[in-house]
Coordinates of C-alpha atoms in Angstrom, one line a residue:
Chain A
M1 CA -11.6 -12.6 29.6
L2 CA -10.5 -11.6 26.1
D3 CA -12.1 -14.6 24.8
G4 CA -15.5 -13.7 26.7
L5 CA -15.5 -10.4 24.8
R6 CA -15.0 -11.8 21.4
R7 CA -17.9 -14.0 21.9
H8 CA -20.0 -11.3 22.3
P9 CA -19.3 -8.6 19.6
T10 CA -22.6 -6.9 20.1
L11 CA -22.2 -6.2 23.7
V12 CA -18.7 -4.9 23.2
F13 CA -20.0 -2.6 20.6
I14 CA -22.8 -1.3 22.8
A15 CA -20.5 -0.8 25.9
L16 CA -18.0 0.9 23.3
G17 CA -20.7 3.3 21.9
I18 CA -22.0 4.4 25.3
L19 CA -18.4 5.0 26.6
L20 CA -17.8 7.0 23.5
A21 CA -20.9 9.1 24.0
V22 CA -20.2 10.1 27.6
L23 CA -16.4 10.2 27.3
P24 CA -16.3 14.1 27.1
F25 CA -18.5 14.5 30.2
L26 CA -16.7 11.9 32.2
T27 CA -13.2 13.4 30.9
G28 CA -14.7 16.9 31.8
A29 CA -15.9 15.9 35.3
T30 CA -12.9 14.2 36.4
L31 CA -10.0 15.8 34.6
G32 CA -11.3 19.1 33.9
N33 CA -12.5 20.9 30.5
S34 CA -9.1 21.1 29.1
W35 CA -9.0 17.4 28.6
V36 CA -12.1 17.5 26.4
R37 CA -9.9 19.7 24.0
V38 CA -7.2 17.0 24.3
L39 CA -9.9 14.4 23.3
D40 CA -10.8 16.5 20.4
F41 CA -7.3 16.5 19.2
V42 CA -7.0 12.8 19.9
L43 CA -9.8 12.4 17.2
L44 CA -8.2 14.7 14.9
Y45 CA -4.9 12.8 15.1
I46 CA -6.6 9.6 14.3
I47 CA -8.0 10.8 11.2
L48 CA -4.5 12.1 10.2
A49 CA -2.8 9.0 11.5
L50 CA -5.2 6.8 9.3
G51 CA -4.6 9.0 6.3
L52 CA -1.0 8.6 6.4
N53 CA -1.4 5.1 7.2
I54 CA -2.8 4.5 3.6
V55 CA 0.1 5.8 2.0
V56 CA 2.9 4.5 4.5
G57 CA 1.1 1.4 5.8
Y58 CA -0.8 0.2 2.8
A59 CA 1.2 1.3 -0.1
G60 CA 4.5 1.5 1.4
L61 CA 5.3 4.8 0.3
L62 CA 7.4 6.7 3.2
D63 CA 5.8 10.1 3.1
L64 CA 7.6 12.8 5.4
G65 CA 5.7 15.8 4.2
Y66 CA 2.2 14.8 5.2
V67 CA 1.6 17.8 7.2
A68 CA 1.6 19.7 4.0
F69 CA -2.2 18.3 3.1
Y70 CA -3.3 19.0 6.7
A71 CA -2.1 22.6 6.2
L72 CA -3.9 22.8 2.6
G73 CA -7.1 21.6 4.1
A74 CA -6.8 24.1 7.1
Y75 CA -6.0 27.1 4.9
L76 CA -8.6 26.4 2.4
Y77 CA -11.1 26.3 5.3
A78 CA -9.6 29.9 6.6
W79 CA -10.0 31.2 3.1
L80 CA -13.7 30.2 2.6
A81 CA -15.0 30.9 6.2
S82 CA -13.5 33.7 7.6
P83 CA -13.4 37.5 7.4
H84 CA -10.0 37.2 5.7
F85 CA -11.4 37.3 2.2
G86 CA -15.1 38.0 3.6
I87 CA -16.1 34.5 2.4
H88 CA -18.3 32.6 4.7
L89 CA -19.3 29.4 3.4
P90 CA -20.7 26.6 5.5
F91 CA -18.4 23.9 6.9
W92 CA -20.3 21.2 5.0
A93 CA -19.3 22.9 1.7
V94 CA -15.8 23.7 2.6
L95 CA -14.7 20.4 4.1
P96 CA -15.2 18.1 1.0
L97 CA -13.2 21.0 -0.9
G98 CA -10.6 20.9 1.4
A99 CA -10.3 17.2 1.2
A100 CA -10.4 17.5 -2.7
L101 CA -7.8 20.1 -2.8
A102 CA -5.4 18.2 -0.6
G103 CA -6.2 15.0 -2.6
L104 CA -5.3 17.0 -5.8
F105 CA -2.1 18.1 -4.3
G106 CA -1.3 14.5 -3.4
V107 CA -1.3 13.5 -7.0
L108 CA 0.6 16.6 -7.9
L109 CA 3.2 15.5 -5.1
G110 CA 2.9 11.8 -6.3
A111 CA 3.4 12.3 -10.0
P112 CA 7.1 13.4 -9.9
T113 CA 8.3 11.1 -7.0
L114 CA 6.9 7.9 -8.7
R115 CA 10.2 6.5 -9.4
L116 CA 11.5 7.2 -5.9
R117 CA 11.4 4.8 -3.5
G118 CA 12.4 4.5 0.5
D119 CA 14.8 7.1 1.6
Y120 CA 14.7 9.2 -1.6
L121 CA 10.8 9.5 -1.7
A122 CA 11.2 10.3 2.1
I123 CA 13.5 13.2 1.3
V124 CA 11.4 14.8 -1.5
T125 CA 8.1 14.5 0.3
L126 CA 9.8 16.0 3.4
G127 CA 10.8 18.9 1.1
F128 CA 7.2 19.3 -0.2
G129 CA 6.0 19.7 3.4
E130 CA 8.5 22.4 3.8
I131 CA 7.7 24.1 0.6
I132 CA 4.1 24.4 1.5
R133 CA 4.8 25.6 4.9
I134 CA 7.1 28.3 3.7
F135 CA 4.7 29.4 1.1
M136 CA 2.1 29.9 3.8
N137 CA 4.7 32.1 5.6
N138 CA 5.5 34.1 2.9
L139 CA 2.2 34.8 0.7
D140 CA 1.3 37.9 2.6
H141 CA 2.7 40.0 -0.3
P142 CA 2.5 41.3 -2.8
V143 CA -1.0 40.0 -2.4
N144 CA -2.1 39.0 1.1
V145 CA -3.0 35.3 0.4
T146 CA -2.0 33.8 3.7
N147 CA -1.6 36.8 6.1
G148 CA 2.1 35.4 6.6
P149 CA 3.3 34.3 10.0
Q150 CA 0.4 36.0 11.7
G151 CA -2.0 33.5 10.4
I152 CA -5.5 33.9 9.8
N153 CA -8.0 34.3 12.7
Q154 CA -11.6 34.7 13.4
I155 CA -12.1 31.5 11.4
D156 CA -15.8 30.7 11.5
P157 CA -16.9 28.0 13.9
V158 CA -18.8 25.0 12.5
S159 CA -22.5 25.7 12.5
L160 CA -25.4 23.6 12.0
G161 CA -28.8 25.3 11.3
G162 CA -27.6 28.5 13.0
F163 CA -26.2 26.5 16.1
A164 CA -22.7 27.6 16.4
F165 CA -20.3 25.0 17.8
A166 CA -18.5 27.6 19.9
G167 CA -19.3 29.7 23.0
R168 CA -21.3 28.3 25.8
H169 CA -25.0 26.9 25.3
E170 CA -27.5 25.6 27.7
V171 CA -28.4 22.1 26.9
L172 CA -30.8 20.2 29.2
G173 CA -30.0 22.6 32.0
M174 CA -26.3 21.9 31.6
T175 CA -23.6 24.6 30.4
I176 CA -21.7 23.0 27.4
T177 CA -18.8 24.4 25.7
G178 CA -17.4 24.3 22.2
P179 CA -15.0 21.5 22.7
Y180 CA -18.1 19.5 23.8
F181 CA -19.9 19.7 20.5
Y182 CA -16.6 19.4 18.4
Y183 CA -16.1 16.1 20.3
Y184 CA -19.2 14.7 18.6
L185 CA -18.8 16.1 15.3
F186 CA -15.0 14.9 15.1
L187 CA -16.4 11.6 16.6
A188 CA -18.6 11.2 13.7
F189 CA -15.8 12.0 11.2
T190 CA -13.3 9.6 13.0
L191 CA -15.7 6.8 12.8
A192 CA -16.3 7.5 9.0
S193 CA -12.6 7.5 8.6
I194 CA -12.2 4.2 10.2
F195 CA -14.8 2.7 8.1
I196 CA -13.2 3.9 5.0
A197 CA -9.9 3.0 5.8
M198 CA -11.3 -0.6 6.7
R199 CA -13.0 -0.8 3.5
L200 CA -10.2 0.3 1.3
Q201 CA -7.8 -2.1 2.8
H202 CA -10.0 -5.1 2.2
S203 CA -10.7 -4.3 -1.4
R204 CA -9.3 -4.8 -4.9
I205 CA -7.6 -1.3 -4.5
G206 CA -6.1 -2.4 -1.0
R207 CA -4.7 -5.6 -2.4
A208 CA -3.2 -3.8 -5.1
W209 CA -1.5 -1.5 -2.5
A210 CA -0.3 -4.4 -0.7
A211 CA 1.1 -5.9 -3.7
I212 CA 3.1 -2.9 -4.7
R213 CA 4.3 -2.5 -1.2
E214 CA 5.5 -6.3 -1.4
D215 CA 7.1 -6.3 -4.8
E216 CA 6.3 -3.4 -7.1
V217 CA 7.6 -5.5 -10.4
A218 CA 5.6 -8.4 -9.5
A219 CA 2.5 -6.1 -9.0
A220 CA 3.1 -4.5 -12.5
A221 CA 3.5 -8.1 -13.8
M222 CA -0.1 -8.8 -12.4
G223 CA -1.5 -6.2 -14.5
I224 CA -1.5 -3.4 -11.7
N225 CA -1.0 0.1 -13.1
T226 CA 1.4 1.0 -10.4
R227 CA 1.5 4.6 -11.5
N228 CA -2.2 5.1 -11.1
V229 CA -2.4 2.8 -8.1
K230 CA 0.4 4.7 -6.1
L231 CA -1.2 8.2 -7.1
L232 CA -4.5 7.0 -5.6
A233 CA -2.9 6.2 -2.4
F234 CA -1.2 9.6 -2.2
A235 CA -4.6 11.3 -3.2
M236 CA -6.7 9.4 -0.7
G237 CA -4.1 9.8 2.1
A238 CA -4.0 13.5 1.4
A239 CA -7.7 13.7 1.3
F240 CA -7.8 12.6 4.9
G241 CA -5.3 14.9 5.9
G242 CA -7.1 18.0 4.1
L243 CA -10.4 17.0 5.9
A244 CA -8.5 16.9 9.3
G245 CA -7.1 20.2 8.4
G246 CA -10.5 22.0 7.8
L247 CA -11.6 20.6 11.2
F248 CA -8.8 21.8 12.8
A249 CA -9.2 25.4 11.4
S250 CA -12.7 25.7 12.3
F251 CA -12.1 24.2 15.7
Q252 CA -9.2 26.5 16.5
G253 CA -10.6 29.7 14.7
F254 CA -7.0 30.5 14.2
I255 CA -4.3 28.9 12.0
S256 CA -0.6 29.9 11.0
P257 CA 2.4 28.1 9.5
E258 CA 3.7 27.4 12.9
S259 CA 1.2 24.7 13.2
F260 CA 2.4 22.8 10.2
N261 CA 6.0 22.2 10.8
L262 CA 8.0 19.1 10.2
W263 CA 7.5 18.0 13.9
E264 CA 3.9 17.5 12.9
S265 CA 4.7 15.4 10.1
I266 CA 7.0 13.3 12.2
L267 CA 4.7 13.0 15.2
I268 CA 2.0 11.5 13.0
L269 CA 4.4 9.0 11.4
C270 CA 5.6 7.9 14.8
M271 CA 1.9 7.3 15.6
I272 CA 1.8 4.8 12.9
V273 CA 5.0 3.2 13.7
L274 CA 4.4 3.0 17.4
G275 CA 1.1 1.7 17.1
G276 CA 1.4 -1.0 14.3
M277 CA 1.8 0.1 10.5
G278 CA -1.0 -0.9 8.4
H279 CA -3.2 -1.9 11.1
I280 CA -6.0 0.1 11.9
P281 CA -6.3 -0.5 15.6
G282 CA -2.8 -0.2 16.1
V283 CA -2.8 3.2 14.1
I284 CA -5.5 4.5 16.5
L285 CA -3.7 3.4 19.6
G286 CA -0.6 5.1 18.6
A287 CA -2.6 8.2 18.0
I288 CA -4.1 8.1 21.4
L289 CA -0.9 7.6 23.2
L290 CA 1.2 10.2 21.3
T291 CA -1.6 12.9 21.8
V292 CA -2.4 12.1 25.4
L293 CA 1.0 11.6 26.6
P294 CA 2.5 15.0 26.0
E295 CA -0.5 16.5 27.8
A296 CA -0.2 14.1 31.0
L297 CA 3.7 15.3 30.9
R298 CA 2.6 18.7 31.6
Y299 CA 1.8 17.8 35.0
I300 CA 5.3 17.0 35.8
G301 CA 6.1 20.6 35.4
D302 CA 3.3 21.5 37.9
W303 CA 4.7 18.8 40.4
Q304 CA 8.1 20.3 40.2
R305 CA 6.9 23.9 40.9
A306 CA 4.7 22.2 43.9
A307 CA 7.5 20.4 45.4
L308 CA 10.8 22.4 44.4
G309 CA 9.2 25.9 44.1
H310 CA 10.5 26.0 40.4
V311 CA 10.7 24.1 37.2
V312 CA 14.0 22.0 36.8
V313 CA 12.9 20.1 33.8
D314 CA 10.8 21.7 31.2
P315 CA 8.1 19.3 30.2
N316 CA 8.5 20.1 26.6
D317 CA 12.1 18.8 26.8
L318 CA 10.9 15.7 28.7
R319 CA 8.6 15.3 25.7
M320 CA 11.2 14.6 23.5
L321 CA 13.1 12.5 25.6
V322 CA 9.9 10.1 26.5
F323 CA 9.1 9.9 22.7
G324 CA 12.7 9.0 21.9
L325 CA 12.7 6.5 24.9
A326 CA 9.4 4.8 23.7
L327 CA 10.3 4.5 20.1
V328 CA 13.8 2.7 21.3
L329 CA 11.9 0.5 23.6
M330 CA 9.4 -0.4 21.0
M331 CA 12.1 -1.1 18.4
I332 CA 13.6 -3.6 21.0
Y333 CA 10.6 -5.3 22.2
R334 CA 7.9 -5.0 19.5
P335 CA 9.5 -3.8 16.4
A336 CA 6.3 -4.2 14.3
G337 CA 4.2 -1.9 16.6
M338 CA 2.2 -2.1 19.8
I339 CA -0.6 -3.9 18.0
P340 CA 0.7 -5.1 14.6
S341 CA -1.1 -6.5 12.0
R342 CA -0.5 -10.1 11.4
Q343 CA 1.3 -9.4 8.2
R344 CA 3.6 -6.9 9.6
K345 CA 4.6 -9.2 12.5
R346 CA 5.6 -11.8 9.9
E347 CA 7.5 -9.3 7.9
F348 CA 9.4 -8.4 10.9
A349 CA 9.8 -12.1 11.9
A350 CA 11.0 -13.0 8.4
E351 CA 13.7 -10.2 8.4
D352 CA 14.8 -11.3 11.8
G353 CA 15.0 -14.9 10.6
V354 CA 13.0 -15.8 13.7
A355 CA 10.5 -18.5 13.4
E356 CA 7.1 -16.9 13.5
Q357 CA 5.8 -19.1 16.4
E358 CA 8.9 -18.0 18.5
Q359 CA 8.2 -14.2 17.6
A360 CA 4.6 -14.7 18.5
S361 CA 5.3 -16.3 22.0
L362 CA 7.8 -13.4 22.5
Y363 CA 4.8 -11.1 22.0
D364 CA 2.6 -12.8 24.5
T365 CA 5.0 -12.9 27.4
K366 CA 5.5 -9.0 27.0
A367 CA 2.0 -8.4 26.6
Chain B
M1 CA 0.1 -15.4 -32.0
L2 CA 3.5 -13.8 -30.8
T3 CA 5.9 -12.4 -33.4
V4 CA 9.3 -11.2 -32.5
R5 CA 11.0 -9.3 -35.1
N6 CA 14.7 -8.5 -35.2
V7 CA 14.8 -7.4 -31.4
S8 CA 18.0 -6.1 -30.2
K9 CA 18.7 -5.1 -26.6
R10 CA 21.8 -3.2 -25.5
F11 CA 22.9 -2.2 -21.8
G12 CA 25.5 0.4 -22.4
G13 CA 27.9 -1.6 -24.4
L14 CA 26.9 -4.9 -23.9
A15 CA 24.6 -6.5 -26.5
A16 CA 22.3 -8.9 -24.7
L17 CA 20.2 -9.5 -27.7
E18 CA 21.1 -9.2 -31.2
G19 CA 18.5 -9.3 -34.2
V20 CA 16.4 -12.1 -32.3
S21 CA 13.0 -13.1 -34.3
L22 CA 10.7 -15.6 -33.2
D23 CA 7.2 -16.8 -34.2
V24 CA 5.2 -18.4 -31.4
E25 CA 1.8 -20.4 -32.8
K26 CA -1.3 -20.4 -30.9
G27 CA -1.8 -23.4 -29.0
H28 CA 1.9 -24.5 -28.9
I29 CA 4.4 -25.0 -26.2
Y30 CA 7.3 -23.1 -27.3
G31 CA 10.8 -23.6 -25.6
L32 CA 13.4 -21.3 -25.3
I33 CA 16.7 -22.8 -24.5
G34 CA 20.4 -21.7 -24.4
P35 CA 23.3 -21.6 -22.0
N36 CA 23.5 -19.3 -18.9
G37 CA 23.7 -15.6 -20.1
A38 CA 22.2 -16.3 -23.6
G39 CA 19.7 -13.6 -23.1
K40 CA 16.7 -15.8 -22.6
T41 CA 15.5 -13.9 -19.6
T42 CA 16.5 -10.7 -21.3
L43 CA 14.1 -11.5 -24.2
F44 CA 11.3 -12.3 -21.7
N45 CA 11.6 -8.9 -20.0
C46 CA 11.6 -7.4 -23.2
M47 CA 8.4 -9.2 -24.2
T48 CA 6.8 -8.5 -21.0
G49 CA 7.3 -4.5 -20.8
L50 CA 10.1 -4.7 -18.1
Y51 CA 12.7 -3.6 -20.4
G52 CA 12.3 -1.5 -23.6
V53 CA 13.8 -2.8 -26.6
T54 CA 16.8 -1.1 -28.4
S55 CA 15.3 -2.0 -31.9
G56 CA 13.1 -4.3 -33.4
E57 CA 9.2 -5.1 -32.7
I58 CA 7.1 -7.5 -30.7
H59 CA 3.3 -8.0 -31.7
L60 CA 0.8 -10.1 -29.8
D61 CA -1.8 -11.0 -32.1
S62 CA -0.6 -8.3 -34.4
A63 CA -0.8 -5.7 -31.8
P64 CA 2.5 -4.1 -30.9
I65 CA 3.6 -4.6 -27.4
H66 CA 7.2 -3.5 -27.5
N67 CA 8.2 -0.4 -25.2
R68 CA 4.6 -1.0 -23.6
K69 CA 4.1 -0.9 -19.9
P70 CA 3.9 -4.3 -18.1
H71 CA 0.3 -3.8 -17.1
H72 CA -0.7 -3.0 -20.7
I73 CA 1.0 -6.3 -22.0
V74 CA -0.8 -8.1 -19.4
H75 CA -4.3 -6.5 -20.3
Q76 CA -3.6 -7.9 -23.7
G77 CA -3.4 -11.2 -22.4
F78 CA 0.3 -12.1 -21.9
A79 CA 1.3 -13.1 -18.4
R80 CA 4.5 -14.4 -17.0
T81 CA 6.3 -15.8 -13.9
F82 CA 9.7 -15.1 -12.7
Q83 CA 12.9 -17.0 -12.4
N84 CA 13.7 -16.1 -9.1
I85 CA 10.2 -16.5 -7.6
R86 CA 8.4 -13.2 -7.0
L87 CA 5.6 -13.9 -4.9
F88 CA 3.8 -11.3 -2.5
A89 CA 5.8 -13.4 0.4
N90 CA 3.6 -11.8 3.3
M91 CA 0.3 -12.1 1.7
T92 CA -1.4 -15.5 2.0
A93 CA -1.3 -18.0 -1.1
L94 CA -4.9 -17.1 -1.9
E95 CA -4.5 -13.2 -1.6
N96 CA -1.7 -13.6 -4.2
V97 CA -3.9 -15.0 -6.7
M98 CA -6.6 -12.6 -5.9
V99 CA -4.1 -9.7 -6.7
G100 CA -3.9 -11.4 -10.4
R101 CA -7.5 -11.1 -10.8
H102 CA -7.0 -7.1 -10.7
P103 CA -6.6 -6.5 -14.6
R104 CA -9.9 -8.3 -15.2
T105 CA -12.3 -6.5 -12.2
H106 CA -13.0 -3.1 -12.0
A107 CA -13.9 -1.8 -8.2
G108 CA -12.6 1.6 -7.6
V109 CA -12.4 3.5 -4.6
L110 CA -16.2 4.4 -4.4
G111 CA -16.9 0.6 -5.0
A112 CA -14.6 -0.3 -2.2
I113 CA -16.1 2.1 0.2
L114 CA -19.8 1.7 -0.5
R115 CA -19.5 -2.2 -1.3
G116 CA -22.7 -2.2 -3.1
P117 CA -24.1 -5.6 -4.7
H118 CA -22.0 -5.2 -7.7
T119 CA -18.7 -5.0 -5.9
R120 CA -19.7 -7.7 -3.5
A121 CA -20.6 -9.9 -6.6
E122 CA -17.2 -9.0 -8.1
E123 CA -15.3 -9.7 -4.7
R124 CA -17.0 -13.1 -4.7
Q125 CA -16.2 -13.8 -8.2
I126 CA -12.5 -13.0 -7.6
H127 CA -12.5 -15.2 -4.5
D128 CA -14.1 -18.3 -6.0
R129 CA -12.1 -18.0 -9.3
S130 CA -8.8 -17.8 -7.3
L131 CA -10.1 -21.0 -5.5
E132 CA -10.5 -22.7 -8.5
L133 CA -7.0 -21.8 -9.9
M134 CA -5.3 -22.8 -6.7
D135 CA -7.1 -26.2 -7.2
F136 CA -6.1 -26.4 -10.8
V137 CA -2.3 -26.1 -10.0
G138 CA -2.8 -28.6 -7.3
L139 CA -2.7 -26.2 -4.2
A140 CA -6.3 -26.7 -3.1
R141 CA -5.5 -26.9 0.6
K142 CA -3.0 -24.1 0.7
G143 CA -5.0 -21.0 0.6
R144 CA -4.4 -19.8 3.9
T145 CA -0.8 -20.3 4.1
L146 CA 1.5 -17.5 3.7
A147 CA 3.2 -17.4 0.3
G148 CA 6.4 -17.0 1.6
H149 CA 6.2 -20.3 3.9
L150 CA 5.1 -22.7 1.0
A151 CA 7.4 -25.1 0.1
Y152 CA 9.6 -24.3 -3.1
G153 CA 7.7 -26.3 -5.5
D154 CA 4.4 -25.0 -4.3
Q155 CA 5.7 -21.5 -4.9
R156 CA 6.4 -22.1 -8.4
R157 CA 2.9 -23.5 -8.8
L158 CA 1.4 -20.5 -6.9
E159 CA 3.3 -18.0 -9.2
I160 CA 1.6 -19.9 -12.3
A161 CA -1.9 -19.6 -10.6
R162 CA -1.4 -16.1 -10.0
A163 CA -0.3 -15.5 -13.6
L164 CA -3.5 -17.5 -14.8
A165 CA -5.8 -15.3 -12.6
T166 CA -5.0 -12.5 -15.3
E167 CA -6.6 -14.6 -17.9
P168 CA -3.8 -14.7 -20.3
K169 CA -3.8 -16.4 -23.6
L170 CA -0.1 -16.5 -23.8
L171 CA 1.7 -17.5 -20.6
A172 CA 5.4 -17.0 -20.2
L173 CA 7.5 -19.3 -17.8
D174 CA 11.0 -18.5 -16.9
E175 CA 12.5 -21.7 -15.5
P176 CA 9.5 -23.0 -14.0
V177 CA 10.9 -26.6 -12.7
A178 CA 14.3 -25.1 -11.6
G179 CA 15.2 -26.8 -8.4
M180 CA 12.6 -29.3 -8.4
N181 CA 12.8 -33.2 -7.9
P182 CA 12.0 -35.6 -10.9
T183 CA 8.6 -36.3 -9.4
E184 CA 7.8 -32.5 -9.1
R185 CA 9.0 -32.1 -12.6
R186 CA 6.7 -34.9 -14.0
Q187 CA 3.7 -33.0 -12.2
M188 CA 4.9 -29.7 -13.6
A189 CA 5.2 -30.9 -17.1
D190 CA 1.5 -32.6 -16.7
L191 CA 0.3 -29.2 -15.7
F192 CA 1.8 -27.6 -18.7
L193 CA -0.1 -30.2 -20.8
R194 CA -3.3 -29.6 -19.2
L195 CA -2.8 -25.7 -19.6
R196 CA -2.3 -26.2 -23.3
E197 CA -5.6 -28.3 -23.4
T198 CA -7.4 -25.3 -21.9
G199 CA -6.3 -23.3 -25.1
I200 CA -3.4 -21.3 -23.3
T201 CA -0.2 -20.9 -25.4
L202 CA 2.9 -21.5 -23.3
L203 CA 6.5 -19.8 -23.8
L204 CA 8.9 -21.9 -21.7
I205 CA 12.5 -21.1 -20.8
E206 CA 14.1 -24.1 -19.5
H207 CA 17.4 -25.8 -18.8
D208 CA 16.2 -29.3 -18.6
V209 CA 16.7 -30.3 -22.1
K210 CA 15.0 -33.6 -21.8
L211 CA 11.9 -31.9 -20.6
V212 CA 12.0 -29.4 -23.3
M213 CA 12.5 -31.9 -25.8
G214 CA 9.8 -34.2 -24.6
L215 CA 7.2 -31.3 -24.2
C216 CA 7.6 -28.7 -26.6
D217 CA 6.1 -28.4 -30.0
R218 CA 8.7 -26.1 -31.0
V219 CA 12.1 -24.9 -29.7
A220 CA 14.3 -21.9 -30.3
V221 CA 18.0 -21.9 -29.2
L222 CA 19.7 -18.8 -28.0
D223 CA 23.4 -18.2 -27.6
Y224 CA 25.3 -14.9 -26.8
G225 CA 21.9 -12.9 -27.7
R226 CA 21.5 -14.5 -31.1
K227 CA 19.0 -17.3 -32.0
I228 CA 21.2 -19.9 -33.4
A229 CA 18.5 -22.5 -34.2
E230 CA 14.9 -23.0 -34.3
G231 CA 12.4 -25.7 -35.2
A232 CA 11.0 -28.9 -34.1
P233 CA 12.6 -30.3 -30.9
E234 CA 14.3 -33.3 -32.9
S235 CA 15.8 -31.4 -35.7
V236 CA 17.0 -28.6 -33.0
Q237 CA 18.4 -31.6 -31.1
R238 CA 20.6 -32.7 -34.1
D239 CA 21.6 -29.2 -35.3
P240 CA 25.5 -28.9 -35.1
A241 CA 25.4 -25.3 -34.1
V242 CA 23.3 -26.2 -31.1
I243 CA 25.5 -29.2 -30.2
E244 CA 28.4 -27.1 -30.2
A245 CA 27.0 -24.2 -28.2
Y246 CA 24.7 -26.0 -25.8
L247 CA 24.4 -29.5 -25.7
G248 CA 27.7 -30.3 -26.5
G249 CA 28.8 -28.4 -23.4
A250 CA 26.2 -30.2 -21.2
E251 CA 26.8 -33.7 -22.3

């Protein structure tokens, strides 16, 4: 079956294209319109996970404050396209600015942490993420920049040539709401992000990142300017985060510091780890699973109410439990992720002292 | 080509190198020998920018390279291998060599994303040159093998190919035949001679005295961080200080 698909890549592409094109309508018709919003978030998280994957998966720099760049992108969008400052720039002008600002902050975070590795880097980046959130929480005085914990609302929706991506529109006799339009916008950005992430991985820069991840001293001895190349990884990853932040702000119409807490950083990191670090299909799968799963778990609350009359286990608590369980199971059965890159698989196989073939057959039986 | 002037290196109270001076001439194979702990690898690390020097100067073709960053020194045309092999173990052999092309190529982020004709030509050139170098060191058919899965001797050869990819005029090899059998040693010695023919100057740390004496144009002996002798292999071999410190202990 899989072999058959591999022999006809064009067919697979066309089928996938059609599926992606009709997906929101399929979802809306079967699961309800609220799931179209979930689809939008899936795409948003794919962009975020791909960005963090550049820093963590490609260059091997553990970053626990990634959500800070997401926040920066979102706040810049809110500042430049809402009544808060009375500025209303179009989205195509604000989004690149958000990505650039986040990229700049990526370098600002990267520069002082260049000497740090592993756990130490994780702690500092974690602190950076919190600093940005706390700033956003408190910058409502003396000058009201962020409106504090209340956040900024009435953010402009994306509009193209006077056509706003919000509210209801009649298209070909159908009533279509904002999430449907955003789906296609986000899909375009997601596909572009996948394309960029792939191109970067298989390039001179991508090889330099991999070399640094493998052995920084040897990478330097190969003439790689490890400082610049690491900063570049931080900047590129952060730019993806800033872009996603801008998209998020316009989609939600409202942002507050609450949306950018540590849990978000950990969630995005989990997507990468669960799916398969450094491997784009794995990262995408991780983002899909960890976005859809919590939404699906909400039904458990409804079932409890229907069966028992009240909620015994809060689905939100269950979410943590299931996440934990999923991670533990993964560490036992697929330590390199659900769809690992061949390279990651080898790293884990080598560390365990298990022959590669043995490990490969292990994966086959479990898959 | 390479001038080391009065280089000292201290780690806290420990003097690893004390006033070492060397002159490596272009086109030579220059041997650096000495007992374990004599400071040979420390000197290599100072030359290639891994360590700063405590005092003294190092020049490559009259450009100062002491206390410069490793990548800067590689750009100047000075590459090295490591005593404890440091390959990118989870990358393929070919990818390892392709990484070595980094300082001689230019594609940046935009080039990578757009992959225009210029970038594609550069990638092709990186790929082809890396294959050539694999062939040169005798690993022609091992390109797709993981570096970490290569046999020990092949890993040493791959490290040399990777270093050659940076287009060095001076190549420093830290115990390149350690752990090899006599046949492999002969092949390596042959490789060094071929390298010298291509115009690359070699700097060699080695324990195998016979190999050093047979191969090197000039030899320096380190002992306890000091240079105790330098000269043609035959004269160094007869030097009483050397026999006392090194050869005497070994034979």
